[in-house]
CSV table of C-alpha atoms in Angstrom, one decimal:
chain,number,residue,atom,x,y,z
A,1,UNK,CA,137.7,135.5,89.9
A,2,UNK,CA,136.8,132.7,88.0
A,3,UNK,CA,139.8,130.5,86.6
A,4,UNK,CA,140.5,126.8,85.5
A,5,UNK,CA,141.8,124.0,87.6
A,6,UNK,CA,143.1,120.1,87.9
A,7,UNK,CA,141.1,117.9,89.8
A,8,UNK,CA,141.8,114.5,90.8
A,9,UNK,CA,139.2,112.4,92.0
A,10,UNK,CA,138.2,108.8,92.1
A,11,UNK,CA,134.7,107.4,90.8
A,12,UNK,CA,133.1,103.8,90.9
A,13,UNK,CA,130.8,103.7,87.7
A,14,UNK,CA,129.5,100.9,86.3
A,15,UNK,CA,129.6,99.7,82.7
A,16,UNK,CA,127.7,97.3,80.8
A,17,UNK,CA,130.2,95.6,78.2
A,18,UNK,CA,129.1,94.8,74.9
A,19,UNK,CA,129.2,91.3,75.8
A,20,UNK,CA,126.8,92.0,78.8
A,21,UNK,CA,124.1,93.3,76.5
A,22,UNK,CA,124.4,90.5,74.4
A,23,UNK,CA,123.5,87.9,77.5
A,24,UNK,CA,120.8,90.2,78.4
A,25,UNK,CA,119.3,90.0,75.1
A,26,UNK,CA,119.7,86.3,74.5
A,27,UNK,CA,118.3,85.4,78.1
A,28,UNK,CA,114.5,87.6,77.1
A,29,UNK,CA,114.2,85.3,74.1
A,30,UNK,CA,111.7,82.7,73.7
A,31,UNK,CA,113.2,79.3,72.6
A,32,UNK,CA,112.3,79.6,69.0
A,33,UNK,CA,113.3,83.7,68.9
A,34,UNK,CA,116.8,82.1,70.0
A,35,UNK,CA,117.1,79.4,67.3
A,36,UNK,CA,116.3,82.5,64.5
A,37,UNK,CA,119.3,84.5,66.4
A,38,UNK,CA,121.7,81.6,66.3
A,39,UNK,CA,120.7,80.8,62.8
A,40,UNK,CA,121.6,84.1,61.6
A,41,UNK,CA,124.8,84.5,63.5
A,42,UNK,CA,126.4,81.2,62.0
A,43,UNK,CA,125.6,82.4,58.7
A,44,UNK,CA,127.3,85.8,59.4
A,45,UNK,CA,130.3,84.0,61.0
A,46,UNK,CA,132.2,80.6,59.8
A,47,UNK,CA,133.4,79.7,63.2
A,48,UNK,CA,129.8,79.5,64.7
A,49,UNK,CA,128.0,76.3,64.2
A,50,UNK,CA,124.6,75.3,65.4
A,51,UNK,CA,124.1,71.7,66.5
A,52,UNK,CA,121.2,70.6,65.1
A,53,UNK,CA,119.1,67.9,67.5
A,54,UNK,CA,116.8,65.5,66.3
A,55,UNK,CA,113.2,66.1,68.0
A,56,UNK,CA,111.7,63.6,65.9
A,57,UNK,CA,111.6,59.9,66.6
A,58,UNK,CA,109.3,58.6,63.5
A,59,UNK,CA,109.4,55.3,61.9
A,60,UNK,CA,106.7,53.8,59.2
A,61,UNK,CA,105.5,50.8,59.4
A,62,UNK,CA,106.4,48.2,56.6
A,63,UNK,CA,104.0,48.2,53.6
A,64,UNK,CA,104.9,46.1,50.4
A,65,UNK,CA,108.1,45.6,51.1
A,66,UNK,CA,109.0,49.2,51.4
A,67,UNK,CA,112.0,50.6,52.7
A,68,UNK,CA,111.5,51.5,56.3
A,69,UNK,CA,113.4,54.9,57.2
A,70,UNK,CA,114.8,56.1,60.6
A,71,UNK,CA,113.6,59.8,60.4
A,72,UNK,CA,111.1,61.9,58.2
A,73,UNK,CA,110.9,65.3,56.5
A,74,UNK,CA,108.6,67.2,59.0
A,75,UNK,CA,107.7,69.8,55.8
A,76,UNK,CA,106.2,66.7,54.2
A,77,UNK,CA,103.7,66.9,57.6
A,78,UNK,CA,103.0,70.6,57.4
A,79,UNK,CA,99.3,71.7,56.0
A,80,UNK,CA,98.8,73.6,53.3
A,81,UNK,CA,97.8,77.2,53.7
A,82,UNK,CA,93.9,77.3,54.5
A,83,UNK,CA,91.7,79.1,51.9
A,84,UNK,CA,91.1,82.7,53.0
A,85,UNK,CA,86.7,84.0,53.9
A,86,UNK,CA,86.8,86.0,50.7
A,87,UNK,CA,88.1,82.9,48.4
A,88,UNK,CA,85.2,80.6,50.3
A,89,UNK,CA,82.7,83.4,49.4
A,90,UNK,CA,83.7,83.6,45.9
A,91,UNK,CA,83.7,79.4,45.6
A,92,UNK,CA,80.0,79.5,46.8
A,93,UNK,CA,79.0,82.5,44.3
A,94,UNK,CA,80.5,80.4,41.2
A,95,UNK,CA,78.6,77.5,41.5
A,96,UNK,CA,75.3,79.5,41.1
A,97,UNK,CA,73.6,79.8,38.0
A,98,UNK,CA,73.3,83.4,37.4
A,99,UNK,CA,74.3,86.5,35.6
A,100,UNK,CA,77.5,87.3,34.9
A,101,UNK,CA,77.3,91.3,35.9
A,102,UNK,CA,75.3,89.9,39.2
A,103,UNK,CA,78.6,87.5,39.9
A,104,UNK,CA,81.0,90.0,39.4
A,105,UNK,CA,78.9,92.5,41.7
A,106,UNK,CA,78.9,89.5,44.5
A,107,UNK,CA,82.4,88.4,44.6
A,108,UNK,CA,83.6,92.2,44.6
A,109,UNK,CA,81.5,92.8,47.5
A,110,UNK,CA,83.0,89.0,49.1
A,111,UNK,CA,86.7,90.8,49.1
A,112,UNK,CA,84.9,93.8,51.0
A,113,UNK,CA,84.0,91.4,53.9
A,114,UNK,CA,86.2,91.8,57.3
A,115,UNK,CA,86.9,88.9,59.5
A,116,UNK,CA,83.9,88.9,61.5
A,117,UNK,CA,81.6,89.0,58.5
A,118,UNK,CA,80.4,92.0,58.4
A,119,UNK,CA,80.6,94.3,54.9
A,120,UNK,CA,82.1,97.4,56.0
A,121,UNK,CA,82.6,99.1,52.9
A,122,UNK,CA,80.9,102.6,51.6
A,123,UNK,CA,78.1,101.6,49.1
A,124,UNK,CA,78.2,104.8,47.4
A,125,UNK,CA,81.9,103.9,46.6
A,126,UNK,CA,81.1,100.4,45.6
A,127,UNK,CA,78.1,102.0,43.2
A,128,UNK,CA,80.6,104.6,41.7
A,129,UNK,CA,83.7,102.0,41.4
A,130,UNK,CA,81.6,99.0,39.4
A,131,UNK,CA,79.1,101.6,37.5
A,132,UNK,CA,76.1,99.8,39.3
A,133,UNK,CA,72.3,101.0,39.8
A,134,UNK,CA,70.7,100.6,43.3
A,135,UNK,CA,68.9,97.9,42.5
A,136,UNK,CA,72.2,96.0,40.9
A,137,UNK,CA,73.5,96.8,44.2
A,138,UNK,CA,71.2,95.7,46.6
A,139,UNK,CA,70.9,92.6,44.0
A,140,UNK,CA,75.0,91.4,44.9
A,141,UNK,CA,74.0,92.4,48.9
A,142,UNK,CA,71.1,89.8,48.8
A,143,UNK,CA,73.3,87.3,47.1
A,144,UNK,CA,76.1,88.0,49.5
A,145,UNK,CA,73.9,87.8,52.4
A,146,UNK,CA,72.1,84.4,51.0
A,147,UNK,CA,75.9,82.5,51.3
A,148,UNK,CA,76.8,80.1,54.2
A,149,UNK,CA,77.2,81.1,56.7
A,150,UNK,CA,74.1,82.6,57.9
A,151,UNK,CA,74.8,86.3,58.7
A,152,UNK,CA,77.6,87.0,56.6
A,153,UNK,CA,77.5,90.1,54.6
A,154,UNK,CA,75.6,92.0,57.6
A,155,UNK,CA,76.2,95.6,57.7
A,156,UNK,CA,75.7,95.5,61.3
A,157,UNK,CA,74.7,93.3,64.2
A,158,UNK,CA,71.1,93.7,63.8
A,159,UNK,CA,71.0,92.8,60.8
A,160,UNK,CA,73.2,90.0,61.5
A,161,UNK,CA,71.5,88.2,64.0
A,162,UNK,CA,68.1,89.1,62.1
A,163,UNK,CA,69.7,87.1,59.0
A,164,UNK,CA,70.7,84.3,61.0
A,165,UNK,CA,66.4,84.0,62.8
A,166,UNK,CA,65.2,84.1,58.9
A,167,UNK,CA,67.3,81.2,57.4
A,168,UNK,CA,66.5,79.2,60.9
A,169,UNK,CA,63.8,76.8,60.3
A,170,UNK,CA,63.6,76.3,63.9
A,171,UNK,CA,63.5,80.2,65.3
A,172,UNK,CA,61.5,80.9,67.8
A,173,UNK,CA,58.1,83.1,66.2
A,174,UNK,CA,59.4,86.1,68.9
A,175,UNK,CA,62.8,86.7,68.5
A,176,UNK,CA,62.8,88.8,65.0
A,177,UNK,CA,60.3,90.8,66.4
A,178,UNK,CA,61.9,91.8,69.6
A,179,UNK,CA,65.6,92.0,67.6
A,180,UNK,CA,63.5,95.0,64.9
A,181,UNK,CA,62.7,97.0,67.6
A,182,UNK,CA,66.4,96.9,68.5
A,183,UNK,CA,69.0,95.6,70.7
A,184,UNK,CA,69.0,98.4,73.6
A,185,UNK,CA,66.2,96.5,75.6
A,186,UNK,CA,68.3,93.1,75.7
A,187,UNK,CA,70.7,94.6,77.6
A,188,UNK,CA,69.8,94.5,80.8
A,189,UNK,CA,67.0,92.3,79.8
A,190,UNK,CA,63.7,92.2,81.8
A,191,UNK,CA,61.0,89.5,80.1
A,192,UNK,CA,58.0,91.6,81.9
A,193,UNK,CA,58.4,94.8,80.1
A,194,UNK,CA,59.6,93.3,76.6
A,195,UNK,CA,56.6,91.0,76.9
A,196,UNK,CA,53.9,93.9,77.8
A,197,UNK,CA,56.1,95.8,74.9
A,198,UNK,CA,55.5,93.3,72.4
A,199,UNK,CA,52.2,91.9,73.4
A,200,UNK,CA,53.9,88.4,74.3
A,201,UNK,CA,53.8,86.1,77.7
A,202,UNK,CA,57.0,86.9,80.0
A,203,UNK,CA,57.7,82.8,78.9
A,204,UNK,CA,57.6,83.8,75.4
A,205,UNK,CA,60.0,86.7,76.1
A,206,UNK,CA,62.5,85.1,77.9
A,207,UNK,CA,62.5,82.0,75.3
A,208,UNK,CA,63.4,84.4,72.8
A,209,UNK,CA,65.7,86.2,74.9
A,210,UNK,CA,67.5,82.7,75.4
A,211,UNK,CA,67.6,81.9,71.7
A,212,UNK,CA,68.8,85.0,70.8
A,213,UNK,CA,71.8,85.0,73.0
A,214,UNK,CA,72.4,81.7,71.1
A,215,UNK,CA,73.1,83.4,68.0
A,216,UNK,CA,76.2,84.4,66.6
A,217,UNK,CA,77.0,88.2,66.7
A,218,UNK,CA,80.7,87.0,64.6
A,219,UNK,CA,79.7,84.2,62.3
A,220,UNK,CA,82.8,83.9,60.1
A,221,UNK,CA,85.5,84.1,62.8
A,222,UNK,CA,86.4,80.7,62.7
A,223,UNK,CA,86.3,80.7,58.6
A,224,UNK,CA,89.2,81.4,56.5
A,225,UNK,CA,93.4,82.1,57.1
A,226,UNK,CA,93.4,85.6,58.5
A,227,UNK,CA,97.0,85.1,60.1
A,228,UNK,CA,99.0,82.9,60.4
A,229,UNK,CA,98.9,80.2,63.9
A,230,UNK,CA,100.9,80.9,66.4
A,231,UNK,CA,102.7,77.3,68.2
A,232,UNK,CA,104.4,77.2,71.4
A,233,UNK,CA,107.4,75.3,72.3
A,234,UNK,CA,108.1,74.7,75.6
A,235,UNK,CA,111.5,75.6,76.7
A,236,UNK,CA,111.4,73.0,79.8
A,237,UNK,CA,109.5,70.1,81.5
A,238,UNK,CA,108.8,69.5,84.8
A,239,UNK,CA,107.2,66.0,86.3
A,240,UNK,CA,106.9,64.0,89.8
A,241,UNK,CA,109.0,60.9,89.3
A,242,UNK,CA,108.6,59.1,92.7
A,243,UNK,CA,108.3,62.1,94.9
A,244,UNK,CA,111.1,63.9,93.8
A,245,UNK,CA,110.6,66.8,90.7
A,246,UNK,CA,112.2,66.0,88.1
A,247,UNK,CA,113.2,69.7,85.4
A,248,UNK,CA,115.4,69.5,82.4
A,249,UNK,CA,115.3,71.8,79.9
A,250,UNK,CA,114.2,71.0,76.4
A,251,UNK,CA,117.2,70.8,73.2
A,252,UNK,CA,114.5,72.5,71.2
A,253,UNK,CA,114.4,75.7,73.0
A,254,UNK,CA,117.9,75.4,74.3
A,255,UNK,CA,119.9,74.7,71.3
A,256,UNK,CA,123.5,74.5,71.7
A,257,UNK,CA,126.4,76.0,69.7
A,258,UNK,CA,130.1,75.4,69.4
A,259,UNK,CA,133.0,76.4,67.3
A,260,UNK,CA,134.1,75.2,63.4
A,261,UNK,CA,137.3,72.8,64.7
A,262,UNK,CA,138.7,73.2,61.4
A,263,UNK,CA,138.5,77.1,61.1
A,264,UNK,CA,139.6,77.6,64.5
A,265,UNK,CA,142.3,75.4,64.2
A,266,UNK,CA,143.5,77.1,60.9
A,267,UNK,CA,143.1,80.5,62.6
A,268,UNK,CA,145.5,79.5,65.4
A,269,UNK,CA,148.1,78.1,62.8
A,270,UNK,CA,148.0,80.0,59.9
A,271,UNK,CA,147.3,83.7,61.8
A,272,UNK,CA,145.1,84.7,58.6
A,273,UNK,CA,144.3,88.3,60.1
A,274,UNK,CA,142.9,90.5,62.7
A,275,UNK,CA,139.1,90.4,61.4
A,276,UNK,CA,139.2,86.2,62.0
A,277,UNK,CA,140.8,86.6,65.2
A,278,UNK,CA,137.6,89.0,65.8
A,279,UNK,CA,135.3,86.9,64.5
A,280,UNK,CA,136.7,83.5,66.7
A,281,UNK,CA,136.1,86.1,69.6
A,282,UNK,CA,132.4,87.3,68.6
A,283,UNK,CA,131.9,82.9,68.7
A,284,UNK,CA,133.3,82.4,71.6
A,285,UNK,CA,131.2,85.8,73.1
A,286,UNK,CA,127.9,83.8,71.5
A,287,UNK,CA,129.0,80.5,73.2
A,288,UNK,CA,129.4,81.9,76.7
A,289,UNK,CA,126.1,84.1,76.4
A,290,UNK,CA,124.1,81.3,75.5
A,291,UNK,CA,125.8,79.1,78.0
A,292,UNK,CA,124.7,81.6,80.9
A,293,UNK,CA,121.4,81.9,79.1
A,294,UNK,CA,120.9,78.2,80.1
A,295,UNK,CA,122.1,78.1,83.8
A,296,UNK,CA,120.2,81.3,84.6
A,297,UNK,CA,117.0,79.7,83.0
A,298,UNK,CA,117.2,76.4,84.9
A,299,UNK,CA,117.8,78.4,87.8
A,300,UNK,CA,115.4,80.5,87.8
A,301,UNK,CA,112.9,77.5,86.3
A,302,UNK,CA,114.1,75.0,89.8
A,303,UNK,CA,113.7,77.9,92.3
A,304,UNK,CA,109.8,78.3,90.7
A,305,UNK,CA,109.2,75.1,90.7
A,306,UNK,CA,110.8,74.2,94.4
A,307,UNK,CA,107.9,77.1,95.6
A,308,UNK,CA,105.2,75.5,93.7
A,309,UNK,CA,105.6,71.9,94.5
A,310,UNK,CA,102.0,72.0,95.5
A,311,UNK,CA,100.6,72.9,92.0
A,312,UNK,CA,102.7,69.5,90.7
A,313,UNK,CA,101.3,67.0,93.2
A,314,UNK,CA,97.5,68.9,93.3
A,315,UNK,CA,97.0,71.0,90.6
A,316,UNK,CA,96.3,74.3,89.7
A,317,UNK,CA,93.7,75.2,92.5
A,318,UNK,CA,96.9,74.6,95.0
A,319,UNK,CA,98.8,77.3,93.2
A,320,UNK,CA,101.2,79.6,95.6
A,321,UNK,CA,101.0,83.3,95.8
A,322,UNK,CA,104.1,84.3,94.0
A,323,UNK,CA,106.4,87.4,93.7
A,324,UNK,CA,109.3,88.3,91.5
A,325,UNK,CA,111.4,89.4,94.4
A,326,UNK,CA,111.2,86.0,96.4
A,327,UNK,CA,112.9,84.3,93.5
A,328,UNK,CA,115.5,86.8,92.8
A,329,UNK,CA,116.5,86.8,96.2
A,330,UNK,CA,116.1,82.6,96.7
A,331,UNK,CA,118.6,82.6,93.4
A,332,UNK,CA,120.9,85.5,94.6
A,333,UNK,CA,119.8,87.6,91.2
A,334,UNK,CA,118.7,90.8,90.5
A,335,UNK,CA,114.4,91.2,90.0
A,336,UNK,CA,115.0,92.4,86.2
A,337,UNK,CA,117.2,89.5,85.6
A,338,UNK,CA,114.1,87.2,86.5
A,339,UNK,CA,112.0,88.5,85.0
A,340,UNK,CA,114.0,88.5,81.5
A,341,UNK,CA,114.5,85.0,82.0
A,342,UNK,CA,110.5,84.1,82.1
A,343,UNK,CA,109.3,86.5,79.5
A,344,UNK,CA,108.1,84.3,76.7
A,345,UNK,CA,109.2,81.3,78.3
A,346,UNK,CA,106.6,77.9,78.7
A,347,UNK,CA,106.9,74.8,80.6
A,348,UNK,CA,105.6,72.1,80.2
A,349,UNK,CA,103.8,69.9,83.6
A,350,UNK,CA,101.6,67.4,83.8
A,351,UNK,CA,98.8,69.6,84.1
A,352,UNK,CA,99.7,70.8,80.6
A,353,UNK,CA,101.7,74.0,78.8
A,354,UNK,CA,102.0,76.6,81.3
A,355,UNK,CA,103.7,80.1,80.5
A,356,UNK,CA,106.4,80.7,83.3
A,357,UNK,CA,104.7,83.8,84.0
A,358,UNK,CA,101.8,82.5,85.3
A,359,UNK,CA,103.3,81.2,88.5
A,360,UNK,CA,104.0,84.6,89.7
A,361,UNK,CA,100.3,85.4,91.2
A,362,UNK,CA,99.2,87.9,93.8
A,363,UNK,CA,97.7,86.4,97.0
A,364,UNK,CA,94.4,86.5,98.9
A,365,UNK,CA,94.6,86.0,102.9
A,366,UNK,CA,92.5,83.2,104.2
A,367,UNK,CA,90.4,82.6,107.8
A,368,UNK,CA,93.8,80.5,109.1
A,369,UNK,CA,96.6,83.5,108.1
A,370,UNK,CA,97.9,81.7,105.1
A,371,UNK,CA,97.5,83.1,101.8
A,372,UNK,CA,95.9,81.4,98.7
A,373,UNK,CA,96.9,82.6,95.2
A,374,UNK,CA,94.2,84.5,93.0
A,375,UNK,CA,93.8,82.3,90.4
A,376,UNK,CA,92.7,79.9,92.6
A,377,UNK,CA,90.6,81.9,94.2
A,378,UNK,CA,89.6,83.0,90.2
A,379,UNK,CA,88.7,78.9,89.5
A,380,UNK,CA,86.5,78.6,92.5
A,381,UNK,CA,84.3,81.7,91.7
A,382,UNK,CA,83.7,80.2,88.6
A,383,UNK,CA,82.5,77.2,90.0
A,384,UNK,CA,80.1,78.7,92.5
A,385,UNK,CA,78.9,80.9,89.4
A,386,UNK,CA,78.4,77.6,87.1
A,387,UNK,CA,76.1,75.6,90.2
A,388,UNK,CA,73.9,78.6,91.0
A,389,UNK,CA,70.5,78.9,90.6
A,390,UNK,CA,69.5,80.7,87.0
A,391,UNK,CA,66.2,82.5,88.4
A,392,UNK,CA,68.3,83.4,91.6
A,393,UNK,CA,72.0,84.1,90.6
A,394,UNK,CA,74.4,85.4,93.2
A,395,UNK,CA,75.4,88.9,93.6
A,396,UNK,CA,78.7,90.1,93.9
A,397,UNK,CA,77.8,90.8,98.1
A,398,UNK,CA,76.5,87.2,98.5
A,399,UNK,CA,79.5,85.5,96.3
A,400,UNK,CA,82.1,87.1,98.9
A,401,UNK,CA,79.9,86.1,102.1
A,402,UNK,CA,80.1,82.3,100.1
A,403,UNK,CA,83.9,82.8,99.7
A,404,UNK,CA,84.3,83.9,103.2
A,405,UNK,CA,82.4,81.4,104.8
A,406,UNK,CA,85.2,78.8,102.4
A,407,UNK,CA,87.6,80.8,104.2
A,408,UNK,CA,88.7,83.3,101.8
A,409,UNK,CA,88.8,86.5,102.8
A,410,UNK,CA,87.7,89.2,99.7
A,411,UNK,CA,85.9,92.3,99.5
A,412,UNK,CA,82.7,92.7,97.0
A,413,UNK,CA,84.4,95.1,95.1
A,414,UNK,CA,88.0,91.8,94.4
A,415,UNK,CA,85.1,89.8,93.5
A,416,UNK,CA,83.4,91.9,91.1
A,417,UNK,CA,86.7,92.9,89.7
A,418,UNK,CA,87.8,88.8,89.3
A,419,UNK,CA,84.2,88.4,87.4
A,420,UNK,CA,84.8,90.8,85.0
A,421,UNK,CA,88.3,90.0,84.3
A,422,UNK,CA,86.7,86.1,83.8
A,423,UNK,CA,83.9,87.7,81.4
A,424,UNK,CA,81.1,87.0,83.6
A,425,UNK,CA,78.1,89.1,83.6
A,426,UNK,CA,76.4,90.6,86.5
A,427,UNK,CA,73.6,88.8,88.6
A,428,UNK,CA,71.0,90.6,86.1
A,429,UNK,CA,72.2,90.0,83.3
A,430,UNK,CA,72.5,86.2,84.1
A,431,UNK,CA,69.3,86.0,85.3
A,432,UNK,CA,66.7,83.7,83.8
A,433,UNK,CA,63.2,84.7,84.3
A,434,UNK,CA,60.5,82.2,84.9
């Protein structure tokens, strides 16, 4: 029979405090996400203030007796916003001499233009929305396609490169011919058949072939403001000051914050309230979480740094094989606790801007038993690809036997999986014929 009863019993659970989530959160932040947090949270509450650090160190030089001043307005240095592709287009189609209908048919069809260049728009719709005859049409496509620079207003990549061959004074006579009969027989190219196809010299074939892959299949990617740039700030520094290594973190990615003397002082005095003695606790909560923010980064950023010594005295061919779990447990931390504290975040070495991330590599065994990190192993590839022989490039079997004879032991299939991955084509298609 069932029935109800009284248990007693004791549990360990644990629970995340509000505060807890808080330092969790402001410790996956990137330097400038943090400043933006901060920011906000003093404007929401009195008692939190920001300390705002001078990074700039700027001072004119005397000119007519001027007034020579400590600091500067960084917004006075800012550019202004880059014209957009479709506003270069239309600059172009105004300084012709021609119809009026005929401009307004071209600088329609300039806003229809994507990134790359290319017009991806339905002609039917364009004919229907402007009220336009074919020949009108194909009038503003010719005009389009006449701008700088050479290629844009291409429909498609054929047309593209074939646009780019007939405004090139210095083409060479075989390449529009074997870019009509289309692209399929460039990929993987063979200069005997193309040139028996054609009626051409296997020379002739692969010159083409050469100045073909010399063209540019996206020529307004560079052009215009698409969006907007994207800066890093490194969040530390790390150098080799006479043998020792030397990390400090940088104020601009660590900014500090304190509490509003004067409202603190009047809250302890005067007793205003329950909500202010909430809010001086929500400060004091912020202070605390970005306090441990900053002794968990520089941490974390020493115990990196201590395993990669190497990398600061040699460079980034003597890079470490690296794993999340030998710094959590060299820092006494958990793995996901490390891992929040390098997402997003850079450092700066002398060997440049380096995201912390990219000291955590996977490692490749070597002839001796020690282990060699992939990138590395990534950089040298490259290098044996870049001295080979173009009418005799390496295949994937012969670029591990190389490797292996350097000491580095990898399979055929790591190496064609580290060429790809650096964008490298296979032995055939880097092949240039005789």
């Amino acid at each position: 029979m069932l029935g109800v009863q009284l248990v007693q019993e004791q549990r360990f659970r644990l629970s995340i405090t509000p505060e807890m989530k808080q330092s969790f959160h402001l410790l996956t932040l990137s330097g400038q996400e943090l400043i933006r947090y901060l920011q906000d949270a003093a404007a929401d509450n009195p008692l939190l203030e920001l300390e705002e650090q001078s990074i700039y160190s700027f001072k004119p030089s005397r000119r007519n007796n001027q007034q020579v001043y400590p600091s500067y307005d960084p917004l006075l240095q800012a550019k202004g916003t880059a014209p957009t592709l479709e506003q270069i287009l239309a600059s172009q189609i105004r300084t012709m001499k021609i119809p009026h209908r005929l401009e307004k048919v071209a600088v329609y069809l300039a806003g229809c233009v994507n990134a790359d260049g290319y017009l991806k728009v339905e002609l039917s719709e364009v004919q229907v929305e402007l009220g336009l005859s074919v020949s009108e049409l194909n009038a503003g496509i010719d005009l389009l396609q006449s701008l700088d620079p050479p290629g844009v207003g291409a429909r498609n990549l054929q047309e593209c490169l074939l646009l780019q061959i007939q405004r090139d004074p210095a083409a060479v006579p075989c390449a529009e011919r074997i870019v009509r009969a289309g692209l399929e027989a460039l990929v993987p190219f063979h200069p005997g058949r193309t040139a028996g196809k054609h009626g051409i010299t296997s020379r002739e074939a692969q010159a083409a072939y050469e100045y073909i892959t010399r063209l540019d299949p996206k020529p307004c990617r560079s052009i215009g403001c698409n969006e907007r740039a994207h800066y890093i700030v490194p969040d530390a520094t790390v150098d080799m000051v006479h043998g020792e290594m030397v990390l400090k973190l940088l104020v601009t990615g660590n900014p500090r914050v304190s509490l509003n003397e004067a409202c603190n002082n009047w809250i302890q005095e005067s007793s205003p309230g329950e909500i202010w003695v909430t809010r001086a606790a929500e400060a004091r909560a912020i202070m605390r979480s970005v306090q441990q923010r900053r002794r968990t980064l520089l941490r974390v950023l020493m115990a990196i740094m201590e395993e990669q010594k190497r990398f600061l005295s040699e460079g980034p061919d003597a890079l470490a094989p690296l794993k999340l779990a030998a710094i959590a447990e060299k820092v006494q931390m958990h793995e996901s606790t490390v891992s929040r504290a390098v997402n997003g975040k850079y450092i700066h070495t002398p060997y440049g801007v380096y995201e912390v991330k990219a000291f955590f590599d996977s490692g490749i065994t070597t002839v001796s038993g020690e282990q060699t990190s992939a990138s590395a192993v990534k950089r040298r590839l490259k290098e044996i690809i870049r001295t080979e022989q173009l009418n005799k490039p390496y295949s994937d079997s012969q670029l591990s036997a190389l490797l292996e004879n350097e000491g580095i032991i990898i399979s055929r299939r790591t190496v064609a999986k580290y060429r790809e991955e650096l964008r490298i084509l296979s032995s055939l298609e880097r092949k240039r014929w005789a």
